[in-house]
PDB file of C-alpha atoms in Angstrom:
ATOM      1  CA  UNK A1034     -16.830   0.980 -14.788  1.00  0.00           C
ATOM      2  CA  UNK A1035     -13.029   2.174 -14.955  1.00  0.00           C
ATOM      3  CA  UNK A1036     -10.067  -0.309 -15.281  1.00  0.00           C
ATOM      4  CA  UNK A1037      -8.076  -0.876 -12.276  1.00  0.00           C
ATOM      5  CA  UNK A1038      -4.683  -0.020 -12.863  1.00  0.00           C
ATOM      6  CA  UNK A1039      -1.870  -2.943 -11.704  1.00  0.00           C
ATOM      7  CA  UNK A1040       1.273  -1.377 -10.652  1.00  0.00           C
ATOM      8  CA  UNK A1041       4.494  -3.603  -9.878  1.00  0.00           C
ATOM      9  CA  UNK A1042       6.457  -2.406  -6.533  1.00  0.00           C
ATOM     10  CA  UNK A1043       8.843  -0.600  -8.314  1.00  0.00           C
ATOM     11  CA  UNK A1044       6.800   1.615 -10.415  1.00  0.00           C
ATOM     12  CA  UNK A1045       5.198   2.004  -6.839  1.00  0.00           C
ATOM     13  CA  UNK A1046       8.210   2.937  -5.232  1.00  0.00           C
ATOM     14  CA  UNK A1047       9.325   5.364  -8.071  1.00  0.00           C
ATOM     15  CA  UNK A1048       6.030   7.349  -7.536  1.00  0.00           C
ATOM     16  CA  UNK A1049       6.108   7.371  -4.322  1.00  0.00           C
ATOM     17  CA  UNK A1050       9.700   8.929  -4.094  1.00  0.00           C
ATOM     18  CA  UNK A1051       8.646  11.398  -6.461  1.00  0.00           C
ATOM     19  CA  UNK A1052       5.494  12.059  -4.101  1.00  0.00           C
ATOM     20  CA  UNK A1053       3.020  11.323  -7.289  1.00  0.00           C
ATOM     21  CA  UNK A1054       1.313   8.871  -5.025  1.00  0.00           C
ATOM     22  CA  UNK A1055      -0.980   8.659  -1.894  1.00  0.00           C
ATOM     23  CA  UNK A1056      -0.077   4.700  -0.745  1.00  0.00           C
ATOM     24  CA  UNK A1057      -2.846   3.060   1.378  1.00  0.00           C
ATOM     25  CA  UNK A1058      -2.178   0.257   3.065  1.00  0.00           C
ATOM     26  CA  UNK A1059      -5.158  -1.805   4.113  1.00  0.00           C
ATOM     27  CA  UNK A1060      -3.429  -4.785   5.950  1.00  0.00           C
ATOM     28  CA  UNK A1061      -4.207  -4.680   9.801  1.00  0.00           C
ATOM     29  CA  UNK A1062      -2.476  -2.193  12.474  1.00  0.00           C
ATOM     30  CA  UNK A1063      -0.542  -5.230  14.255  1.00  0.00           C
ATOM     31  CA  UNK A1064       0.573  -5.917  10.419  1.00  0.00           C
ATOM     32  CA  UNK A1065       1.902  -2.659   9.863  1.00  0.00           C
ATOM     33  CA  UNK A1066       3.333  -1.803  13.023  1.00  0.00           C
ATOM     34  CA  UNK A1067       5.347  -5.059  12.761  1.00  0.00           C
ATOM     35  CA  UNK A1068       6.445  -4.129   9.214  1.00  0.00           C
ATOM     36  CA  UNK A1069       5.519  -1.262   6.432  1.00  0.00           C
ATOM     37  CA  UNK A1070       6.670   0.660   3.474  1.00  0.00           C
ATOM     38  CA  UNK A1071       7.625   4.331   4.936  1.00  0.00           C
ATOM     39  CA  UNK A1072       5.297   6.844   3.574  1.00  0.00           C
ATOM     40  CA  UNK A1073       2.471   4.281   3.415  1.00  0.00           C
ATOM     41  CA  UNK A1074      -0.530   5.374   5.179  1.00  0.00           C
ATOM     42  CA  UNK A1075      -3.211   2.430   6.989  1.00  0.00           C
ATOM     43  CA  UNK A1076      -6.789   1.615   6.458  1.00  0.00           C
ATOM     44  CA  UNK A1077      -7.263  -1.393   7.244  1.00  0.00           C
ATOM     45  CA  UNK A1078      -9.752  -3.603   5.535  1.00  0.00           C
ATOM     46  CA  UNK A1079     -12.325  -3.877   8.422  1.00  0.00           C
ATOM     47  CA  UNK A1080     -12.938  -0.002   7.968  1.00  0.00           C
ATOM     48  CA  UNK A1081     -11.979   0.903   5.000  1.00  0.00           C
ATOM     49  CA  UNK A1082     -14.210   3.235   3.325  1.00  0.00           C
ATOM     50  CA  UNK A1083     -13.571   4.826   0.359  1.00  0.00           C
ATOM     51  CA  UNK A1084     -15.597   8.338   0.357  1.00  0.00           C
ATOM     52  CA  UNK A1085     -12.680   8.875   3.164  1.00  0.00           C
ATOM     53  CA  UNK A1086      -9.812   8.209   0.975  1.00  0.00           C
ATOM     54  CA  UNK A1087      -8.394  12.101  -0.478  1.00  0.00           C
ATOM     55  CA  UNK A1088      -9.101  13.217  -3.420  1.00  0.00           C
ATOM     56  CA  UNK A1089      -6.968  12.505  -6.267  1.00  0.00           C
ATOM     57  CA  UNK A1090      -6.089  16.078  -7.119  1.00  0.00           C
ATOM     58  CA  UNK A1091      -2.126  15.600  -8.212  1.00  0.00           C
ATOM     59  CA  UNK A1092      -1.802  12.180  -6.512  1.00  0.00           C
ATOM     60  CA  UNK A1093      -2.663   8.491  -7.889  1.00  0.00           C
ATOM     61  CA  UNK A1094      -3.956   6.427  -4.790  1.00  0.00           C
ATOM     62  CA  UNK A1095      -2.365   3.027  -4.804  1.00  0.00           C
ATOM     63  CA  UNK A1096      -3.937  -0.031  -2.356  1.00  0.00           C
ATOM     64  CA  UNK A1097      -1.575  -2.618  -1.261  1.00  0.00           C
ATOM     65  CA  UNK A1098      -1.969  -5.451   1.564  1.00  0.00           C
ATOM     66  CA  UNK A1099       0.356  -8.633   2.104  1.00  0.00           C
ATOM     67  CA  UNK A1100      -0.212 -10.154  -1.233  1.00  0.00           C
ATOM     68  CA  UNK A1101      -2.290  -8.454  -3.407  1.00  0.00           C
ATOM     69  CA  UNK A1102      -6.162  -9.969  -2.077  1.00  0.00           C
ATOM     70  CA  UNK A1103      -6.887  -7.805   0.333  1.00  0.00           C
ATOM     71  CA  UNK A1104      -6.170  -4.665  -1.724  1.00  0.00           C
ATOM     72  CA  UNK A1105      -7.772  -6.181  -4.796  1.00  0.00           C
ATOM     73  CA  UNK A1106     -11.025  -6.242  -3.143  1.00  0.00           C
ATOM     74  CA  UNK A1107     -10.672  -3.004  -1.595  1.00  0.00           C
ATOM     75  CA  UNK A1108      -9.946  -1.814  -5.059  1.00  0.00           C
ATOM     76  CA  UNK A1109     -13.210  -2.998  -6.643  1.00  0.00           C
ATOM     77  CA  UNK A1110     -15.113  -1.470  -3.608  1.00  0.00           C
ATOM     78  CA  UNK A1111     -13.543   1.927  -4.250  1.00  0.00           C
ATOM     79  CA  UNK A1112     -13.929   1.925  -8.104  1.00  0.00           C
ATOM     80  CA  UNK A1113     -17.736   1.200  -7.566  1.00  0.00           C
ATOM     81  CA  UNK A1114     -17.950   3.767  -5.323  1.00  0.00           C
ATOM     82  CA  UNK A1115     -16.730   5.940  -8.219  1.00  0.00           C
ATOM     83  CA  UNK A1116     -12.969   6.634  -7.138  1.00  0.00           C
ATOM     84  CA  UNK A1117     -10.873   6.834 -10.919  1.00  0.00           C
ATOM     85  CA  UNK A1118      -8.402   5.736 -11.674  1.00  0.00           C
ATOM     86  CA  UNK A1119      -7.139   3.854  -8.768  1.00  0.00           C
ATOM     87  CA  UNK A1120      -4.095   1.897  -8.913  1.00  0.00           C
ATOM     88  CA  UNK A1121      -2.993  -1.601  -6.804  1.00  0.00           C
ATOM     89  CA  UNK A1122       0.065  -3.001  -6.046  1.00  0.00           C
ATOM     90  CA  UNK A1123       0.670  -6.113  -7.573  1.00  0.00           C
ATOM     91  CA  UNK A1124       1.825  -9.001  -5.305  1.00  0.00           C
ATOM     92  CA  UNK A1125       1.499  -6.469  -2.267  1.00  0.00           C
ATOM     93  CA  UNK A1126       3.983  -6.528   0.498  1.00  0.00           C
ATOM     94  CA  UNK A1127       5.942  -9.532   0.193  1.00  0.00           C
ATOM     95  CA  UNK A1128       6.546  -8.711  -3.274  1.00  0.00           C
ATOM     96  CA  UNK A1129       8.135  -5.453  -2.068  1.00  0.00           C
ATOM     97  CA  UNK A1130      10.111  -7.545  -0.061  1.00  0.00           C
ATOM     98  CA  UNK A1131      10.756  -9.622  -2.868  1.00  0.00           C
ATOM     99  CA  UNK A1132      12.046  -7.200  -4.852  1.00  0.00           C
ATOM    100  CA  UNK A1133      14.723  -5.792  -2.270  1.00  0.00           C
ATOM    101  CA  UNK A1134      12.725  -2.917  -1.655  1.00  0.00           C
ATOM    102  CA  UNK A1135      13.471  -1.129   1.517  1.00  0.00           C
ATOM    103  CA  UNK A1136      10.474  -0.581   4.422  1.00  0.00           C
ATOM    104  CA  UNK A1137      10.558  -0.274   7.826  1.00  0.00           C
ATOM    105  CA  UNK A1138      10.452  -3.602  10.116  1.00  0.00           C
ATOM    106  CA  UNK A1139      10.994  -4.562  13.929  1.00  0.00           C
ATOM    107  CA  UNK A1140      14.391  -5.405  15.143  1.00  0.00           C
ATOM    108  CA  UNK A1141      12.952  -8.582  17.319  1.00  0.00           C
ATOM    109  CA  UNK A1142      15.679  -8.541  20.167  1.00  0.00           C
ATOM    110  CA  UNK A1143      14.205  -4.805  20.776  1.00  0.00           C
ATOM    111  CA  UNK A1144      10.990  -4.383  19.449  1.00  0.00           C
ATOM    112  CA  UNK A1145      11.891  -0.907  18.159  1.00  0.00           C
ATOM    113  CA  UNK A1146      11.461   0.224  14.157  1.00  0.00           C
ATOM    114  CA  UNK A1147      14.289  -0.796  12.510  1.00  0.00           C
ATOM    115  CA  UNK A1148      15.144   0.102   8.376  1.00  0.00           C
ATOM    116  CA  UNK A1149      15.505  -2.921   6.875  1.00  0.00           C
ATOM    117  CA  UNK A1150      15.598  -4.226   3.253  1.00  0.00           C
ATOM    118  CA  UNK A1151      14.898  -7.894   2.087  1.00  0.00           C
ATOM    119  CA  UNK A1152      18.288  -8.628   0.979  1.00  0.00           C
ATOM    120  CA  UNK A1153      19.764  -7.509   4.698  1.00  0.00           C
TER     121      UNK A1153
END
């Protein structure tokens, strides 16, 4: 079976600058309306099915979720359904956050999007 491929969140955020990458995030849509990396697109977990991911013609797909667990197993289900090479983000979300990464969160006196970073 092919190797999963760890990436940390910067080499994730390099790619995905460069638009190398297709990032799927498979957290759940109250999750990610509450707080995401821009550009990331959602399927969650509970449907996640990989014959509907795209094809990997010019873009790596990367999984990610809040911590790397979620992801990981939707990783494994996507590699034995014979997507290669497929890459996962290691630590997920918080350690984007971690890393002082920006995303986009929810300003809590408004409830509307806000840009934030981890260090602001």
């Amino acid at each position: 079976m092919a190797q999963l491929e760890n990436w940390t969140p910067e080499k994730v955020k390099v790619a995905l600058d460069a638009q190398e990458i297709v990032l799927i995030d498979v957290r759940t849509p109250p999750e990610y309306i509450m707080e995401h990396i821009d550009g990331a697109l959602l399927m969650p977990m509970a449907f996640f099915r990989p014959e509907a991911l795209p094809t990997q013609d010019g873009k790596r797909i990367v999984l990610h979720c809040g911590s790397g667990a979620r992801s990981g197993k939707m990783a494994e289900i996507a590699l034995k359904a014979g997507l290669s090479p497929l890459a996962h983000m290691e630590g997920g979300f918080g350690a984007w956050k971690q890393a002082g990464l920006p995303y986009t969160g929810t300003d809590m006196a408004t409830g509307a999007p806000k840009a934030m970073n981890a260090d602001s």
